[in-house]
Short mmCIF file of C-alpha atoms in Angstrom, two decimals:
data_model
loop_
_atom_site.label_atom_id
_atom_site.label_comp_id
_atom_site.label_asym_id
_atom_site.label_seq_id
_atom_site.Cartn_x
_atom_site.Cartn_y
_atom_site.Cartn_z
CA MET A 1 34.58 -19.44 -32.65
CA ARG A 2 32.98 -16.11 -33.65
CA ASP A 3 29.80 -17.87 -34.79
CA SER A 4 29.27 -19.49 -31.36
CA VAL A 5 29.77 -16.15 -29.56
CA VAL A 6 27.14 -14.48 -31.75
CA ARG A 7 24.69 -17.34 -31.17
CA THR A 8 25.28 -17.31 -27.41
CA ALA A 9 24.77 -13.53 -27.27
CA GLY A 10 21.61 -13.86 -29.36
CA LEU A 11 20.26 -16.60 -27.08
CA ALA A 12 21.04 -14.54 -23.96
CA GLY A 13 19.31 -11.49 -25.44
CA THR A 14 16.27 -13.55 -26.38
CA VAL A 15 15.99 -15.07 -22.90
CA LEU A 16 16.37 -11.64 -21.29
CA TYR A 17 13.71 -10.15 -23.58
CA ALA A 18 11.31 -13.05 -22.93
CA THR A 19 11.83 -12.68 -19.18
CA ALA A 20 11.06 -8.95 -19.37
CA ILE A 21 7.87 -9.62 -21.32
CA ALA A 22 6.77 -12.34 -18.88
CA TRP A 23 7.39 -10.00 -15.92
CA MET A 24 5.44 -7.19 -17.60
CA TYR A 25 2.54 -9.56 -18.23
CA ALA A 26 2.55 -10.84 -14.63
CA ALA A 27 3.08 -7.49 -12.85
CA GLN A 28 1.07 -5.30 -15.26
CA PRO A 29 2.73 -2.01 -14.27
CA GLN A 30 0.69 1.10 -15.05
CA THR A 31 3.46 3.71 -15.09
CA MET A 32 7.11 3.88 -16.06
CA ALA A 33 7.97 4.37 -12.37
CA GLU A 34 6.33 1.02 -11.63
CA VAL A 35 8.33 -0.61 -14.43
CA THR A 36 11.69 0.71 -13.24
CA GLY A 37 10.77 0.10 -9.59
CA GLY A 38 9.75 -3.46 -10.36
CA PHE A 39 12.99 -4.23 -12.17
CA THR A 40 15.14 -2.62 -9.46
CA SER A 41 13.28 -4.42 -6.69
CA THR A 42 13.77 -7.71 -8.55
CA ILE A 43 17.54 -7.26 -8.32
CA GLY A 44 17.35 -5.82 -4.78
CA ALA A 45 18.32 -2.24 -5.63
CA TYR A 46 14.99 -0.45 -4.98
CA ARG A 47 14.97 2.21 -2.25
CA ILE A 48 12.31 4.71 -1.19
CA ASP A 49 12.94 8.44 -0.82
CA GLN A 50 13.39 8.64 2.96
CA GLN A 51 12.84 12.42 3.14
CA ALA A 52 9.50 12.18 1.33
CA PHE A 53 8.52 9.25 3.58
CA ASP A 54 9.32 11.30 6.70
CA ASP A 55 7.31 14.23 5.29
CA GLY A 56 4.38 11.90 4.63
CA LEU A 57 4.58 10.51 8.16
CA GLY A 58 4.53 14.06 9.54
CA PHE A 59 1.41 14.88 7.52
CA PHE A 60 -0.16 11.59 8.63
CA ARG A 61 0.40 12.38 12.31
CA ARG A 62 -1.21 15.83 11.83
CA ASP A 63 -4.29 14.24 10.19
CA GLN A 64 -3.50 15.80 6.81
CA PHE A 65 -4.25 12.64 4.88
CA ASP A 66 -4.34 13.92 1.30
CA GLU A 67 -0.94 15.55 1.81
CA ALA A 68 0.36 12.40 3.51
CA ARG A 69 -0.67 10.21 0.57
CA ALA A 70 0.96 12.64 -1.88
CA ALA A 71 4.25 12.61 0.04
CA LEU A 72 4.17 8.85 0.55
CA GLY A 73 3.44 8.40 -3.14
CA ARG A 74 6.53 10.48 -3.93
CA ALA A 75 8.55 8.36 -1.52
CA ASP A 76 7.52 5.14 -3.26
CA PRO A 77 6.49 5.97 -6.84
CA ALA A 78 6.66 2.33 -7.94
CA GLY A 79 4.48 1.10 -5.06
CA ARG A 80 7.04 -1.55 -4.03
CA ASP A 81 7.51 -0.76 -0.31
CA ALA A 82 5.13 -2.54 2.05
CA LEU A 83 5.52 -0.07 4.93
CA THR A 84 4.75 2.93 2.73
CA LEU A 85 1.68 1.20 1.32
CA PHE A 86 0.56 0.36 4.86
CA TYR A 87 0.64 4.03 5.84
CA ILE A 88 -1.20 4.98 2.65
CA ALA A 89 -3.90 2.41 3.46
CA TYR A 90 -4.07 3.63 7.07
CA SER A 91 -4.52 7.22 5.85
CA TYR A 92 -7.49 6.10 3.74
CA TYR A 93 -8.93 4.40 6.84
CA ARG A 94 -8.50 7.44 9.07
CA GLN A 95 -9.89 9.86 6.52
CA GLY A 96 -12.84 7.62 5.62
CA TRP A 97 -13.80 6.64 9.16
CA GLY A 98 -16.84 8.32 10.62
CA ARG A 99 -18.93 7.90 13.73
CA VAL A 100 -22.16 7.78 11.75
CA TYR A 101 -20.95 6.25 8.48
CA ASN A 102 -17.74 5.35 6.64
CA ASP A 103 -16.71 6.64 3.23
CA ASP A 104 -16.87 3.48 1.11
CA ALA A 105 -14.71 4.88 -1.71
CA LEU A 106 -11.86 5.73 0.68
CA PHE A 107 -12.21 2.36 2.41
CA ARG A 108 -12.03 0.55 -0.97
CA ASN A 109 -8.86 2.47 -1.87
CA GLY A 110 -7.43 1.60 1.54
CA LEU A 111 -8.28 -2.05 1.04
CA GLN A 112 -6.47 -2.10 -2.30
CA ALA A 113 -3.40 -0.46 -0.77
CA VAL A 114 -3.26 -2.81 2.21
CA ASP A 115 -3.68 -5.83 -0.07
CA ARG A 116 -0.65 -4.65 -2.10
CA ALA A 117 1.28 -4.12 1.15
CA ILE A 118 0.48 -7.64 2.33
CA ALA A 119 1.50 -9.09 -1.05
CA LEU A 120 4.87 -7.28 -0.88
CA ALA A 121 5.63 -8.01 2.78
CA PRO A 122 7.99 -10.85 3.66
CA ASP A 123 5.92 -13.98 4.28
CA HIS A 124 2.83 -11.79 3.57
CA ARG A 125 2.94 -10.56 7.17
CA LEU A 126 3.48 -6.90 8.01
CA VAL A 127 3.85 -5.63 11.58
CA VAL A 128 4.40 -1.91 12.19
CA ASP A 129 5.95 -0.83 15.48
CA ASP A 130 4.36 2.62 15.77
CA PRO A 131 2.86 3.53 19.18
CA ASP A 132 0.65 6.22 17.58
CA LEU A 133 -1.35 3.63 15.63
CA GLY A 134 -4.37 1.75 16.91
CA MET A 135 -3.67 -1.20 14.61
CA HIS A 136 -0.18 -2.58 14.23
CA THR A 137 -0.59 -5.28 11.61
CA ALA A 138 -1.75 -5.16 8.02
CA ASP A 139 -4.18 -7.98 8.80
CA GLU A 140 -5.91 -5.87 11.49
CA LEU A 141 -6.14 -2.91 9.13
CA ARG A 142 -7.49 -5.10 6.33
CA ALA A 143 -10.16 -6.59 8.61
CA GLU A 144 -11.20 -3.13 9.84
CA LEU A 145 -11.48 -1.81 6.28
CA GLN A 146 -13.53 -4.84 5.22
CA ARG A 147 -15.76 -4.46 8.27
CA GLY A 148 -16.33 -0.81 7.32
CA LEU A 149 -17.44 -1.81 3.83
CA THR A 150 -20.05 -4.31 4.97
CA HIS A 151 -23.55 -3.07 5.68
CA ASP A 152 -25.67 -4.95 8.18
CA VAL A 153 -27.96 -4.45 11.17
CA SER A 154 -25.09 -3.43 13.47
CA ASP A 155 -24.74 -0.22 11.43
CA PHE A 156 -27.92 1.02 13.10
CA ASN A 157 -26.65 0.44 16.64
CA PRO A 158 -26.64 3.82 18.46
CA LEU A 159 -23.65 2.71 20.57
CA ARG A 160 -21.61 2.86 17.38
CA LEU A 161 -21.45 6.63 17.93
CA LEU A 162 -19.17 5.97 20.90
CA LYS A 163 -16.76 3.72 19.01
CA PRO A 164 -13.27 5.30 18.85
CA ARG A 165 -11.24 5.58 15.68
CA ARG A 166 -8.29 3.21 15.68
#
């Protein structure tokens, strides 16, 4: 009887360890916060820091984008919340947008963040009900960021100076 209990416990431990290694290989977390956030989100226990999220949203609405990203990063240190990542991507868009040219580095960072948000969203579809935003879906934001990274003849159109920021 004791021998079968030890073997069963050993098998369970081995399966658990193999599962953890497979998840680490698939997710490739970069920080310990991403590791713990990934495990807690797998079991449905992951929550963002609501106060830090609200602070980040306040900074975002006042066009303080570096501060907004810092607060939103504190709210979701594991990068597992689609809405938080959407606002981070949107802050990169707003800070990088320009009438004459766009900041490609900020747009690339925004594109990476919105891609992670889309991957985490249910059914890979994220809709944000915020009247202060010019784009309400992650797909719109992604398309706008990609459009800002492409360089073609339309970049030399003088009417582009009149284009509003979304």
